[in-house]
Short mmCIF file of N, CA and C in Angstrom, two decimals:
data_model
loop_
_atom_site.label_atom_id
_atom_site.label_comp_id
_atom_site.label_asym_id
_atom_site.label_seq_id
_atom_site.Cartn_x
_atom_site.Cartn_y
_atom_site.Cartn_z
N SER A 1 52.70 -94.79 221.27
CA SER A 1 52.36 -95.50 222.51
C SER A 1 51.55 -96.74 222.20
N SER A 2 51.50 -97.66 223.13
CA SER A 2 50.79 -98.92 222.90
C SER A 2 49.29 -98.67 222.76
N GLU A 3 48.76 -97.63 223.45
CA GLU A 3 47.32 -97.35 223.36
C GLU A 3 46.93 -97.04 221.92
N SER A 4 47.74 -96.25 221.23
CA SER A 4 47.34 -95.83 219.89
C SER A 4 47.40 -96.99 218.90
N ARG A 5 48.10 -98.07 219.26
CA ARG A 5 48.09 -99.26 218.40
C ARG A 5 46.87 -100.13 218.70
N LEU A 6 46.44 -100.11 219.96
CA LEU A 6 45.33 -100.95 220.38
C LEU A 6 43.99 -100.38 219.92
N TYR A 7 43.82 -99.08 220.13
CA TYR A 7 42.54 -98.44 219.80
C TYR A 7 42.68 -97.68 218.49
N THR A 8 41.57 -97.58 217.75
CA THR A 8 41.62 -96.84 216.50
C THR A 8 40.52 -95.79 216.43
N PHE A 9 40.76 -94.80 215.62
CA PHE A 9 39.77 -93.76 215.31
C PHE A 9 39.67 -93.71 213.79
N SER A 10 38.47 -93.78 213.25
CA SER A 10 38.33 -93.63 211.80
C SER A 10 38.56 -92.16 211.45
N GLN A 11 38.84 -91.90 210.19
CA GLN A 11 39.01 -90.51 209.77
C GLN A 11 37.72 -89.73 210.00
N GLU A 12 36.60 -90.39 209.78
CA GLU A 12 35.29 -89.75 210.00
C GLU A 12 35.15 -89.31 211.46
N THR A 13 35.57 -90.19 212.38
CA THR A 13 35.49 -89.86 213.81
C THR A 13 36.42 -88.70 214.14
N LYS A 14 37.63 -88.71 213.58
CA LYS A 14 38.56 -87.61 213.83
C LYS A 14 37.97 -86.29 213.35
N ASP A 15 37.34 -86.32 212.17
CA ASP A 15 36.70 -85.12 211.62
C ASP A 15 35.56 -84.65 212.51
N LYS A 16 34.75 -85.60 212.98
CA LYS A 16 33.63 -85.25 213.86
C LYS A 16 34.13 -84.62 215.16
N LEU A 17 35.19 -85.19 215.72
CA LEU A 17 35.75 -84.65 216.96
C LEU A 17 36.18 -83.20 216.77
N ARG A 18 36.87 -82.95 215.68
CA ARG A 18 37.37 -81.61 215.40
C ARG A 18 36.22 -80.63 215.19
N LYS A 19 35.25 -81.06 214.39
CA LYS A 19 34.10 -80.22 214.08
C LYS A 19 33.32 -79.88 215.35
N PHE A 20 33.15 -80.88 216.21
CA PHE A 20 32.41 -80.66 217.45
C PHE A 20 33.14 -79.65 218.33
N ARG A 21 34.45 -79.85 218.48
CA ARG A 21 35.24 -78.97 219.34
C ARG A 21 35.19 -77.52 218.83
N LEU A 22 35.37 -77.35 217.53
CA LEU A 22 35.38 -76.01 216.97
C LEU A 22 33.98 -75.39 216.96
N GLY A 23 32.96 -76.23 216.80
CA GLY A 23 31.61 -75.72 216.68
C GLY A 23 30.94 -75.36 217.99
N THR A 24 31.53 -75.81 219.10
CA THR A 24 30.87 -75.59 220.39
C THR A 24 31.46 -74.44 221.18
N SER A 25 32.53 -73.85 220.70
CA SER A 25 33.22 -72.85 221.52
C SER A 25 32.38 -71.61 221.80
N ARG A 26 31.39 -71.34 220.94
CA ARG A 26 30.53 -70.18 221.18
C ARG A 26 29.10 -70.58 221.46
N ALA A 27 28.91 -71.82 221.85
CA ALA A 27 27.55 -72.32 222.08
C ALA A 27 26.88 -71.58 223.23
N LYS A 28 25.58 -71.37 223.08
CA LYS A 28 24.80 -70.71 224.14
C LYS A 28 24.22 -71.75 225.10
N ASN A 29 24.12 -72.98 224.64
CA ASN A 29 23.58 -74.06 225.46
C ASN A 29 24.62 -75.16 225.58
N PRO A 30 24.47 -76.03 226.60
CA PRO A 30 25.37 -77.17 226.69
C PRO A 30 25.30 -78.01 225.42
N GLN A 31 26.42 -78.58 225.03
CA GLN A 31 26.48 -79.48 223.87
C GLN A 31 27.26 -80.70 224.32
N ALA A 32 26.70 -81.88 224.08
CA ALA A 32 27.39 -83.09 224.49
C ALA A 32 27.21 -84.19 223.45
N VAL A 33 28.27 -84.99 223.27
CA VAL A 33 28.20 -86.17 222.41
C VAL A 33 28.80 -87.34 223.20
N ILE A 34 28.29 -88.52 222.92
CA ILE A 34 28.70 -89.72 223.65
C ILE A 34 29.55 -90.62 222.74
N TYR A 35 30.67 -91.09 223.29
CA TYR A 35 31.55 -92.01 222.57
C TYR A 35 31.66 -93.33 223.31
N GLN A 36 31.84 -94.39 222.52
CA GLN A 36 32.01 -95.72 223.08
C GLN A 36 33.14 -96.44 222.35
N ILE A 37 33.57 -97.56 222.92
CA ILE A 37 34.59 -98.39 222.27
C ILE A 37 33.91 -99.65 221.75
N ASP A 38 34.08 -99.92 220.46
CA ASP A 38 33.57 -101.14 219.87
C ASP A 38 34.51 -102.28 220.28
N LYS A 39 34.00 -103.23 221.05
CA LYS A 39 34.86 -104.29 221.60
C LYS A 39 35.47 -105.18 220.53
N LYS A 40 34.77 -105.36 219.42
CA LYS A 40 35.29 -106.25 218.37
C LYS A 40 36.42 -105.59 217.60
N THR A 41 36.23 -104.32 217.22
CA THR A 41 37.23 -103.67 216.36
C THR A 41 38.18 -102.77 217.15
N MET A 42 37.84 -102.50 218.43
CA MET A 42 38.61 -101.59 219.29
C MET A 42 38.59 -100.17 218.74
N GLU A 43 37.57 -99.86 217.94
CA GLU A 43 37.45 -98.51 217.42
C GLU A 43 36.65 -97.65 218.40
N ILE A 44 37.16 -96.45 218.64
CA ILE A 44 36.44 -95.49 219.47
C ILE A 44 35.58 -94.66 218.53
N GLN A 45 34.27 -94.65 218.80
CA GLN A 45 33.35 -94.00 217.87
C GLN A 45 32.19 -93.34 218.61
N GLN A 46 31.57 -92.38 217.93
CA GLN A 46 30.41 -91.71 218.49
C GLN A 46 29.25 -92.71 218.51
N VAL A 47 28.49 -92.72 219.61
CA VAL A 47 27.39 -93.68 219.76
C VAL A 47 26.35 -93.48 218.66
N ASP A 48 25.94 -92.24 218.44
CA ASP A 48 25.04 -91.93 217.33
C ASP A 48 25.29 -90.47 216.97
N ASP A 49 24.50 -89.94 216.08
CA ASP A 49 24.78 -88.57 215.65
C ASP A 49 24.13 -87.51 216.53
N ASP A 50 23.52 -87.94 217.64
CA ASP A 50 22.85 -86.99 218.51
C ASP A 50 23.84 -86.06 219.21
N VAL A 51 23.47 -84.79 219.24
CA VAL A 51 24.18 -83.82 220.08
C VAL A 51 23.17 -83.39 221.13
N PHE A 52 23.51 -83.61 222.38
CA PHE A 52 22.58 -83.33 223.47
C PHE A 52 22.79 -81.93 224.00
N SER A 53 21.69 -81.16 224.10
CA SER A 53 21.82 -79.83 224.69
C SER A 53 21.08 -79.81 226.02
N ASP A 54 20.45 -80.92 226.36
CA ASP A 54 19.74 -81.03 227.62
C ASP A 54 20.43 -82.08 228.48
N ILE A 55 20.88 -81.66 229.66
CA ILE A 55 21.65 -82.55 230.53
C ILE A 55 20.82 -83.76 230.98
N GLN A 56 19.54 -83.55 231.23
CA GLN A 56 18.69 -84.67 231.66
C GLN A 56 18.56 -85.73 230.56
N THR A 57 18.39 -85.28 229.32
CA THR A 57 18.30 -86.22 228.19
C THR A 57 19.61 -86.98 228.05
N LEU A 58 20.72 -86.27 228.22
CA LEU A 58 22.03 -86.91 228.18
C LEU A 58 22.13 -87.99 229.25
N ALA A 59 21.71 -87.65 230.46
CA ALA A 59 21.76 -88.60 231.58
C ALA A 59 20.95 -89.85 231.26
N ASP A 60 19.78 -89.66 230.62
CA ASP A 60 18.93 -90.79 230.27
C ASP A 60 19.57 -91.70 229.23
N GLU A 61 20.46 -91.15 228.41
CA GLU A 61 21.11 -91.92 227.35
C GLU A 61 22.29 -92.76 227.85
N LEU A 62 22.81 -92.44 229.02
CA LEU A 62 23.97 -93.18 229.51
C LEU A 62 23.53 -94.55 230.03
N PRO A 63 24.21 -95.61 229.58
CA PRO A 63 23.82 -96.97 230.00
C PRO A 63 24.16 -97.21 231.48
N ASP A 64 23.42 -98.11 232.10
CA ASP A 64 23.63 -98.37 233.53
C ASP A 64 24.89 -99.17 233.82
N HIS A 65 25.30 -100.02 232.88
CA HIS A 65 26.38 -100.95 233.20
C HIS A 65 27.58 -100.86 232.25
N ALA A 66 27.69 -99.77 231.49
CA ALA A 66 28.80 -99.66 230.55
C ALA A 66 29.40 -98.27 230.61
N PRO A 67 30.74 -98.18 230.55
CA PRO A 67 31.39 -96.87 230.56
C PRO A 67 31.17 -96.13 229.25
N ARG A 68 31.34 -94.83 229.29
CA ARG A 68 31.28 -94.00 228.09
C ARG A 68 32.20 -92.80 228.26
N PHE A 69 32.62 -92.26 227.14
CA PHE A 69 33.31 -90.97 227.14
C PHE A 69 32.30 -89.95 226.65
N VAL A 70 32.09 -88.88 227.38
CA VAL A 70 31.16 -87.85 226.96
C VAL A 70 31.94 -86.55 226.77
N LEU A 71 31.87 -85.99 225.58
CA LEU A 71 32.50 -84.70 225.34
C LEU A 71 31.44 -83.65 225.62
N LEU A 72 31.82 -82.69 226.45
CA LEU A 72 30.84 -81.70 226.89
C LEU A 72 31.39 -80.29 226.79
N SER A 73 30.62 -79.45 226.13
CA SER A 73 30.92 -78.03 226.07
C SER A 73 29.78 -77.38 226.84
N TYR A 74 30.13 -76.66 227.91
CA TYR A 74 29.08 -76.21 228.83
C TYR A 74 29.27 -74.74 229.19
N PRO A 75 28.46 -73.86 228.62
CA PRO A 75 28.60 -72.43 228.91
C PRO A 75 28.20 -72.13 230.36
N ILE A 76 29.08 -71.45 231.07
CA ILE A 76 28.75 -71.04 232.44
C ILE A 76 29.17 -69.58 232.63
N THR A 77 28.45 -68.92 233.52
CA THR A 77 28.84 -67.56 233.86
C THR A 77 29.65 -67.64 235.15
N LEU A 78 30.87 -67.17 235.08
CA LEU A 78 31.75 -67.23 236.25
C LEU A 78 31.33 -66.19 237.28
N ASP A 79 31.85 -66.34 238.50
CA ASP A 79 31.52 -65.40 239.57
C ASP A 79 31.87 -63.97 239.18
N SER A 80 32.85 -63.82 238.30
CA SER A 80 33.26 -62.49 237.85
C SER A 80 32.26 -61.90 236.84
N GLY A 81 31.29 -62.73 236.40
CA GLY A 81 30.31 -62.26 235.43
C GLY A 81 30.71 -62.58 234.00
N ARG A 82 31.94 -63.09 233.82
CA ARG A 82 32.42 -63.42 232.49
C ARG A 82 31.86 -64.77 232.04
N LEU A 83 31.53 -64.86 230.74
CA LEU A 83 31.04 -66.13 230.21
C LEU A 83 32.23 -67.02 229.85
N SER A 84 32.15 -68.26 230.26
CA SER A 84 33.20 -69.22 229.95
C SER A 84 32.52 -70.45 229.36
N VAL A 85 33.18 -71.09 228.39
CA VAL A 85 32.62 -72.31 227.82
C VAL A 85 33.66 -73.43 227.94
N PRO A 86 33.73 -74.04 229.13
CA PRO A 86 34.70 -75.12 229.30
C PRO A 86 34.37 -76.30 228.39
N TYR A 87 35.41 -76.90 227.82
CA TYR A 87 35.26 -78.08 226.97
C TYR A 87 35.97 -79.22 227.70
N VAL A 88 35.19 -80.17 228.19
CA VAL A 88 35.74 -81.23 229.03
C VAL A 88 35.29 -82.60 228.53
N MET A 89 35.95 -83.62 229.04
CA MET A 89 35.51 -84.98 228.78
C MET A 89 35.02 -85.57 230.09
N LEU A 90 33.81 -86.08 230.06
CA LEU A 90 33.30 -86.81 231.21
C LEU A 90 33.67 -88.27 231.00
N TYR A 91 34.31 -88.84 232.01
CA TYR A 91 34.67 -90.25 231.96
C TYR A 91 33.64 -90.94 232.84
N TYR A 92 32.63 -91.50 232.18
CA TYR A 92 31.50 -92.12 232.87
C TYR A 92 31.81 -93.58 233.11
N LEU A 93 31.95 -93.95 234.38
CA LEU A 93 32.35 -95.30 234.74
C LEU A 93 31.45 -95.82 235.87
N PRO A 94 30.30 -96.43 235.50
CA PRO A 94 29.40 -96.92 236.55
C PRO A 94 30.08 -98.00 237.39
N VAL A 95 29.77 -98.02 238.67
CA VAL A 95 30.38 -99.00 239.57
C VAL A 95 30.00 -100.43 239.19
N THR A 96 28.91 -100.58 238.45
CA THR A 96 28.43 -101.91 238.09
C THR A 96 29.11 -102.51 236.86
N CYS A 97 30.03 -101.79 236.22
CA CYS A 97 30.71 -102.37 235.03
C CYS A 97 31.61 -103.51 235.45
N ASN A 98 31.80 -104.46 234.54
CA ASN A 98 32.75 -105.52 234.85
C ASN A 98 34.18 -105.03 234.61
N ASN A 99 35.13 -105.72 235.21
CA ASN A 99 36.53 -105.27 235.18
C ASN A 99 37.13 -105.21 233.79
N GLU A 100 36.72 -106.13 232.93
CA GLU A 100 37.25 -106.16 231.56
C GLU A 100 36.92 -104.84 230.84
N VAL A 101 35.67 -104.41 230.96
CA VAL A 101 35.24 -103.18 230.31
C VAL A 101 35.90 -101.97 230.96
N LYS A 102 36.04 -102.01 232.29
CA LYS A 102 36.73 -100.91 232.99
C LYS A 102 38.14 -100.74 232.45
N MET A 103 38.83 -101.86 232.28
CA MET A 103 40.21 -101.82 231.78
C MET A 103 40.26 -101.28 230.34
N LEU A 104 39.30 -101.70 229.54
CA LEU A 104 39.21 -101.27 228.15
C LEU A 104 39.13 -99.74 228.08
N TYR A 105 38.24 -99.16 228.87
CA TYR A 105 38.04 -97.71 228.85
C TYR A 105 39.18 -96.97 229.55
N ALA A 106 39.69 -97.55 230.63
CA ALA A 106 40.81 -96.91 231.34
C ALA A 106 42.01 -96.78 230.40
N GLY A 107 42.23 -97.81 229.58
CA GLY A 107 43.35 -97.79 228.65
C GLY A 107 43.21 -96.75 227.56
N ALA A 108 41.98 -96.38 227.23
CA ALA A 108 41.74 -95.45 226.12
C ALA A 108 41.55 -94.01 226.59
N LYS A 109 41.47 -93.81 227.90
CA LYS A 109 41.10 -92.49 228.43
C LYS A 109 42.01 -91.36 227.96
N GLU A 110 43.31 -91.52 228.10
CA GLU A 110 44.25 -90.45 227.71
C GLU A 110 44.29 -90.25 226.20
N LEU A 111 44.17 -91.35 225.47
CA LEU A 111 44.15 -91.27 224.01
C LEU A 111 42.93 -90.47 223.55
N MET A 112 41.78 -90.76 224.15
CA MET A 112 40.55 -90.05 223.81
C MET A 112 40.69 -88.57 224.17
N ARG A 113 41.28 -88.31 225.33
CA ARG A 113 41.49 -86.92 225.76
C ARG A 113 42.34 -86.16 224.75
N ASN A 114 43.41 -86.78 224.30
CA ASN A 114 44.31 -86.13 223.33
C ASN A 114 43.64 -85.95 221.98
N MET A 115 42.92 -86.97 221.55
CA MET A 115 42.27 -86.92 220.24
C MET A 115 41.18 -85.85 220.23
N ALA A 116 40.46 -85.71 221.34
CA ALA A 116 39.36 -84.75 221.43
C ALA A 116 39.87 -83.35 221.81
N GLU A 117 41.13 -83.28 222.25
CA GLU A 117 41.75 -82.02 222.65
C GLU A 117 40.98 -81.31 223.77
N VAL A 118 40.56 -82.08 224.76
CA VAL A 118 39.86 -81.48 225.90
C VAL A 118 40.86 -81.03 226.96
N GLY A 119 40.46 -80.02 227.71
CA GLY A 119 41.32 -79.48 228.76
C GLY A 119 41.40 -80.37 229.98
N ARG A 120 40.25 -80.92 230.39
CA ARG A 120 40.30 -81.76 231.58
C ARG A 120 39.27 -82.87 231.52
N ILE A 121 39.50 -83.86 232.37
CA ILE A 121 38.62 -85.02 232.46
C ILE A 121 37.92 -84.98 233.81
N ILE A 122 36.61 -85.15 233.78
CA ILE A 122 35.84 -85.23 235.03
C ILE A 122 35.27 -86.64 235.10
N GLU A 123 35.59 -87.35 236.17
CA GLU A 123 35.09 -88.72 236.31
C GLU A 123 33.77 -88.72 237.05
N ILE A 124 32.80 -89.44 236.50
CA ILE A 124 31.51 -89.60 237.18
C ILE A 124 31.15 -91.08 237.16
N ASP A 125 30.43 -91.54 238.19
CA ASP A 125 30.05 -92.95 238.17
C ASP A 125 28.54 -93.17 238.17
N THR A 126 27.77 -92.09 238.18
CA THR A 126 26.32 -92.23 238.00
C THR A 126 25.84 -91.11 237.08
N ALA A 127 24.77 -91.39 236.36
CA ALA A 127 24.19 -90.37 235.48
C ALA A 127 23.67 -89.19 236.30
N GLU A 128 23.27 -89.46 237.55
CA GLU A 128 22.74 -88.39 238.41
C GLU A 128 23.79 -87.31 238.67
N GLU A 129 25.06 -87.70 238.64
CA GLU A 129 26.12 -86.72 238.89
C GLU A 129 26.14 -85.59 237.86
N LEU A 130 25.50 -85.83 236.72
CA LEU A 130 25.44 -84.79 235.70
C LEU A 130 24.69 -83.56 236.21
N GLU A 131 23.77 -83.77 237.16
CA GLU A 131 23.01 -82.65 237.70
C GLU A 131 23.92 -81.65 238.41
N GLU A 132 25.07 -82.12 238.88
CA GLU A 132 25.99 -81.23 239.60
C GLU A 132 27.14 -80.76 238.72
N ILE A 133 27.01 -80.97 237.42
CA ILE A 133 28.15 -80.71 236.53
C ILE A 133 28.57 -79.25 236.53
N GLU A 134 27.61 -78.35 236.63
CA GLU A 134 27.95 -76.94 236.62
C GLU A 134 28.87 -76.58 237.78
N ALA A 135 28.57 -77.11 238.96
CA ALA A 135 29.41 -76.87 240.13
C ALA A 135 30.81 -77.44 239.92
N LYS A 136 30.90 -78.61 239.29
CA LYS A 136 32.21 -79.23 239.03
C LYS A 136 33.03 -78.40 238.03
N LEU A 137 32.34 -77.75 237.10
CA LEU A 137 33.05 -76.97 236.09
C LEU A 137 33.57 -75.64 236.64
N LYS A 138 32.88 -75.09 237.62
CA LYS A 138 33.32 -73.84 238.22
C LYS A 138 34.47 -74.12 239.16
#
């Protein structure tokens, strides 16, 4: 597809994605990592090596005017009492982003989803929406 020619993932990033996905399936706490697109190289990469287990800290890390992809593994207890650990991608798209950046991230969304092997994408446009993430996951 044209997306996979436009955007790139380093081997290191592919390895990190796989390791994160496999390592979070039995997590007792939420685990989240933030990804961004480097505008110069068009490489999709992890923002830093931080893994967030606190949703509030994660919210504080999200920029006000730039989109991000957030991979989130979030243990929840279902109404049936069973523990579930959904692995999702948050597509963070603040309303204040400019159209160029919106297009950049919109074009990479499905590619990122496939590369990260997430089940579903949840779109949010404010960091505050993270407070309701548990309800969205159920």
